[in-house]
């Protein structure tokens, strides 16, 4: 099988598997909605305050939801041995890993984009910022999946990998959080956000090119 | 390879052998300790007695003799760790792996010291123990990166595998550190600008600069001592079943 065909076959397989096990798709989404619901309950329902911190709330919740969903990225393939088969194939492991990450983002990242506008309206974010919020989520959540994949690949062989995963991954999420949160906040005050969006694009491109390498290396180490 | 003298190549080849490394560092240790003590004494004397008080900050600026070298070391050690990890990954040199993981706790310690001394200085200067300033925040994130490395190493039982995992993580971290640093810098800044590393003339008086550089050197030596001590015990742990450790232990018992 040539490489592009193998790449798309892998994405297709992962999407079919995800459709058969819908809880993996739904759980991060429900978590995202729940966490955002908790904020007004915790800090009080003053519309001005909520509006001011809405970009931060939505982005931090997206970060946590993305991190929680990471475990399903390689877990079942690791348990049933198909991960070994993928790494043993004659194709470069980094490209196949990228296929798995893309499938994972389509299943767990994209749904966040669909519910985010609704939650943004709940929190009182003005209409113009909602568009920017969607744009930052579209550019930012794939980065979360790509960087997160490195962390899961390092910990997939461990029995108690969950806690350590957050310690590995969350510090690396900081730049995305800063630029995305700031872009939405600036958009709310009517300032231009081109710089932040451009930086997010460059972070995404860099993550697309660089992140699959350490992920593949870490997976080879983990199945050792 | 042609550019490197033969004796240097031979030195590195011999350092990659565990028994040789163990014996060599044992002989090195007293020298390192003496130089470290001399440098620290000179640096502290220069910094705390000879250097004049600052015209604005009075005597409280003197914490920089601990704070600034620690902050430098925190970054320096992370880079050393990543380089040692890469050497371990590429050439499968056991000792490079050990140097990488032995560096992590020392680096985390320096990061912690930089944070604590910064906070102590910040209370009288800024009126708060902690402000969400750019360099403080990126130093805090650096501490988390160190803790991640230490945690990951502890979580994997097979130490050869753990070393590889740590090396990959350190390399990912080293690519990310500048990105994190500049994003945090861009996010917010309150910290006083760099005064020593300016390319032109440093904006610090020479009587304050010399003790600072002495302290920076002394901290480098401290790192070397602490890291080598950790590396030696780690080496003994890993090689506990090998012949040279057995002979050495038996010789020591007699």
Coordinates of N, CA and C in Angstrom, one line a residue, chain B residues 130-237:
Chain B
X130 N 4.2 37.9 45.0 CA 4.2 37.3 43.7 C 3.4 38.2 42.8
X131 N 4.0 38.5 41.6 CA 3.2 39.2 40.6 C 3.3 38.3 39.4
X132 N 2.2 38.4 38.5 CA 2.2 37.6 37.3 C 3.0 38.3 36.2
X133 N 4.3 38.4 36.5 CA 5.2 39.1 35.6 C 5.8 38.0 34.7
X134 N 6.2 38.5 33.5 CA 6.6 37.5 32.5 C 7.7 36.6 32.9
X135 N 8.8 37.1 33.4 CA 9.9 36.2 33.7 C 9.7 35.3 34.9
X136 N 8.9 35.9 35.9 CA 8.6 35.0 37.0 C 7.7 33.8 36.5
X137 N 6.8 34.2 35.6 CA 5.8 33.1 35.2 C 6.6 32.1 34.3
X138 N 7.5 32.6 33.4 CA 8.1 31.5 32.6 C 9.1 30.7 33.5
X139 N 9.7 31.3 34.5 CA 10.5 30.5 35.4 C 9.7 29.4 36.1
X140 N 8.4 29.8 36.5 CA 7.5 28.9 37.2 C 7.2 27.7 36.2
X141 N 7.0 28.1 34.9 CA 6.7 27.0 34.0 C 7.9 26.1 33.7
X142 N 9.1 26.7 33.8 CA 10.3 26.0 33.7 C 10.4 25.0 34.8
X143 N 10.0 25.4 36.0 CA 10.0 24.5 37.2 C 9.1 23.3 36.9
X144 N 7.9 23.6 36.3 CA 7.0 22.5 36.0 C 7.6 21.5 35.0
X145 N 8.3 22.1 34.0 CA 9.0 21.2 33.0 C 10.0 20.3 33.7
X146 N 10.7 20.9 34.6 CA 11.7 20.0 35.4 C 11.0 18.9 36.1
X147 N 9.9 19.3 36.8 CA 9.1 18.4 37.6 C 8.6 17.3 36.7
X148 N 8.1 17.6 35.5 CA 7.7 16.6 34.6 C 8.7 15.6 34.2
X149 N 9.9 16.1 34.0 CA 11.1 15.2 33.7 C 11.3 14.3 34.8
X150 N 11.4 14.9 36.1 CA 11.7 14.0 37.2 C 10.5 13.0 37.4
X151 N 9.3 13.5 37.3 CA 8.1 12.6 37.5 C 8.1 11.5 36.5
X152 N 8.4 11.8 35.2 CA 8.4 10.8 34.2 C 9.5 9.7 34.4
X153 N 10.6 10.2 34.8 CA 11.7 9.2 35.1 C 11.3 8.3 36.2
X154 N 10.7 8.9 37.3 CA 10.3 8.1 38.4 C 9.2 7.1 38.1
X155 N 8.3 7.4 37.1 CA 7.2 6.6 36.8 C 7.5 5.4 36.0
X156 N 8.6 5.4 35.2 CA 9.0 4.2 34.4 C 10.0 3.4 35.1
X157 N 9.7 2.1 35.3 CA 10.5 1.2 36.1 C 11.8 0.9 35.4
X158 N 11.8 0.5 34.1 CA 13.0 0.2 33.4 C 13.8 1.5 33.2
X159 N 14.9 1.6 33.9 CA 15.6 2.9 33.8 C 16.3 3.2 32.5
X160 N 16.6 2.2 31.7 CA 17.1 2.5 30.3 C 16.0 3.1 29.5
X161 N 14.8 2.6 29.6 CA 13.6 3.1 28.9 C 13.3 4.5 29.4
X162 N 13.3 4.6 30.7 CA 13.0 5.9 31.4 C 14.0 7.0 30.9
X163 N 15.3 6.7 30.7 CA 16.2 7.7 30.2 C 15.9 8.1 28.8
X164 N 15.5 7.2 28.0 CA 15.1 7.6 26.6 C 13.9 8.5 26.7
X165 N 12.9 8.2 27.5 CA 11.7 9.0 27.6 C 12.1 10.4 28.1
X166 N 12.9 10.5 29.1 CA 13.4 11.8 29.6 C 14.1 12.6 28.5
X167 N 14.9 11.9 27.7 CA 15.7 12.6 26.7 C 14.7 13.2 25.6
X168 N 13.7 12.4 25.2 CA 12.7 12.9 24.3 C 12.0 14.1 24.8
X169 N 11.6 14.0 26.1 CA 10.8 15.1 26.8 C 11.7 16.3 26.9
X170 N 13.0 16.1 27.3 CA 13.9 17.3 27.4 C 14.1 18.0 26.1
X171 N 14.2 17.2 25.0 CA 14.3 17.8 23.7 C 13.1 18.6 23.3
X172 N 11.9 18.0 23.5 CA 10.7 18.7 23.2 C 10.6 20.0 24.0
X173 N 11.0 19.9 25.3 CA 11.0 21.1 26.2 C 11.9 22.2 25.7
X174 N 13.1 21.8 25.2 CA 14.1 22.8 24.9 C 13.7 23.5 23.6
X175 N 12.9 22.9 22.7 CA 12.3 23.6 21.6 C 11.3 24.5 22.0
X176 N 10.5 24.1 23.1 CA 9.4 24.9 23.5 C 9.8 26.1 24.4
X177 N 10.9 26.0 25.1 CA 11.3 27.0 26.1 C 11.3 28.4 25.5
X178 N 12.0 28.6 24.4 CA 11.9 30.0 23.8 C 10.5 30.4 23.4
X179 N 9.7 29.5 22.9 CA 8.4 29.9 22.5 C 7.6 30.3 23.8
X180 N 7.7 29.4 24.8 CA 7.0 29.8 26.1 C 7.5 31.1 26.6
X181 N 8.8 31.3 26.6 CA 9.4 32.5 27.1 C 8.9 33.7 26.4
X182 N 8.9 33.7 25.1 CA 8.5 34.9 24.4 C 7.0 35.1 24.4
X183 N 6.2 34.0 24.5 CA 4.8 34.2 24.6 C 4.4 34.8 25.9
X184 N 5.1 34.4 27.0 CA 4.8 34.9 28.3 C 5.3 36.4 28.4
X185 N 6.5 36.6 27.8 CA 7.0 38.0 27.8 C 6.0 39.0 27.1
X186 N 5.5 38.5 26.0 CA 4.5 39.3 25.2 C 3.2 39.5 26.0
X187 N 2.9 38.5 26.8 CA 1.7 38.5 27.5 C 1.7 39.6 28.6
X188 N 2.8 39.8 29.3 CA 2.8 40.7 30.3 C 4.3 41.0 30.8
X189 N 4.6 42.2 31.1 CA 5.9 42.4 31.6 C 6.0 43.5 32.6
X190 N 6.7 43.2 33.7 CA 6.9 44.2 34.8 C 8.3 44.1 35.3
X191 N 8.9 43.0 35.0 CA 10.3 42.7 35.5 C 11.3 43.7 35.0
X192 N 12.3 44.0 35.9 CA 13.3 44.9 35.5 C 14.1 44.3 34.3
X193 N 14.4 45.1 33.3 CA 15.0 44.6 32.1 C 16.4 44.0 32.4
X194 N 16.9 43.1 31.5 CA 18.3 42.6 31.7 C 19.3 43.6 31.8
X195 N 20.2 43.5 32.8 CA 21.2 44.6 33.0 C 22.6 44.1 32.6
X196 N 22.8 42.8 32.6 CA 24.2 42.3 32.4 C 24.3 41.8 30.9
X197 N 23.4 41.2 30.4 CA 23.5 40.5 29.1 C 23.3 41.4 27.9
X198 N 23.3 42.7 28.1 CA 23.2 43.6 27.0 C 24.5 43.5 26.2
X199 N 24.4 43.6 24.8 CA 25.5 43.4 24.0 C 26.5 44.5 24.1
X200 N 26.1 45.8 24.3 CA 27.0 46.9 24.5 C 27.6 46.9 25.9
X201 N 27.7 48.0 26.5 CA 28.2 48.1 27.8 C 27.2 47.7 28.8
X202 N 27.5 46.7 29.7 CA 26.5 46.4 30.7 C 26.2 47.6 31.6
X203 N 24.9 47.7 32.0 CA 24.5 48.9 32.8 C 24.6 48.6 34.3
X204 N 25.7 47.9 34.7 CA 25.9 47.6 36.1 C 27.4 47.9 36.4
X205 N 27.6 48.5 37.5 CA 29.0 48.9 37.8 C 29.9 47.7 38.0
X206 N 31.2 47.9 37.7 CA 32.1 46.8 37.6 C 32.3 46.2 39.0
X207 N 32.2 47.0 40.1 CA 32.4 46.4 41.4 C 31.2 45.5 41.8
X208 N 30.1 45.7 41.1 CA 28.9 44.8 41.4 C 29.0 43.6 40.4
X209 N 29.6 43.9 39.2 CA 29.5 42.9 38.2 C 30.5 41.7 38.5
X210 N 31.7 42.1 39.0 CA 32.7 41.0 39.3 C 32.2 40.0 40.3
X211 N 31.7 40.4 41.5 CA 31.2 39.3 42.4 C 30.0 38.5 41.7
X212 N 29.2 39.2 40.9 CA 28.1 38.5 40.2 C 28.7 37.3 39.3
X213 N 29.7 37.7 38.6 CA 30.3 36.7 37.7 C 31.0 35.6 38.5
X214 N 31.6 36.0 39.6 CA 32.2 35.0 40.4 C 31.2 34.0 41.0
X215 N 30.0 34.5 41.4 CA 29.0 33.7 41.9 C 28.4 32.8 40.8
X216 N 28.3 33.3 39.6 CA 27.8 32.5 38.5 C 28.8 31.3 38.3
X217 N 30.1 31.6 38.3 CA 31.0 30.5 38.1 C 30.9 29.5 39.3
X218 N 30.8 30.0 40.5 CA 30.7 29.1 41.6 C 29.5 28.2 41.6
X219 N 28.4 28.8 41.1 CA 27.1 28.0 40.9 C 27.3 26.9 39.9
X220 N 28.1 27.3 38.8 CA 28.4 26.3 37.8 C 29.1 25.1 38.4
X221 N 30.1 25.4 39.2 CA 30.9 24.4 39.9 C 30.0 23.5 40.8
X222 N 29.1 24.3 41.5 CA 28.2 23.5 42.4 C 27.4 22.5 41.7
X223 N 26.9 23.0 40.5 CA 26.1 22.1 39.7 C 26.9 20.9 39.3
X224 N 28.2 21.1 38.9 CA 29.0 20.0 38.4 C 29.2 19.0 39.6
X225 N 29.5 19.6 40.8 CA 29.7 18.7 41.9 C 28.4 17.9 42.2
X226 N 27.3 18.6 42.3 CA 26.0 17.9 42.7 C 25.6 16.9 41.6
X227 N 25.8 17.3 40.4 CA 25.4 16.4 39.3 C 26.2 15.2 39.3
X228 N 27.6 15.4 39.4 CA 28.5 14.2 39.4 C 28.2 13.3 40.5
X229 N 27.9 13.9 41.7 CA 27.6 13.0 42.9 C 26.4 12.1 42.6
X230 N 25.3 12.8 42.0 CA 24.1 12.0 41.7 C 24.4 11.0 40.6
X231 N 25.2 11.4 39.6 CA 25.5 10.5 38.5 C 26.3 9.3 39.0
X232 N 27.2 9.5 40.0 CA 28.0 8.4 40.5 C 27.1 7.4 41.3
X233 N 26.2 7.9 42.1 CA 25.3 6.9 42.8 C 24.4 6.2 41.8
X234 N 23.9 7.0 40.8 CA 23.0 6.4 39.8 C 23.7 5.3 39.1
X235 N 25.0 5.6 38.8 CA 25.8 4.6 38.0 C 26.0 3.3 38.8
X236 N 26.3 3.5 40.1 CA 26.4 2.3 41.0 C 25.2 1.5 41.1
X237 N 24.0 2.2 41.2 CA 22.7 1.6 41.2 C 22.5 0.7 40.0

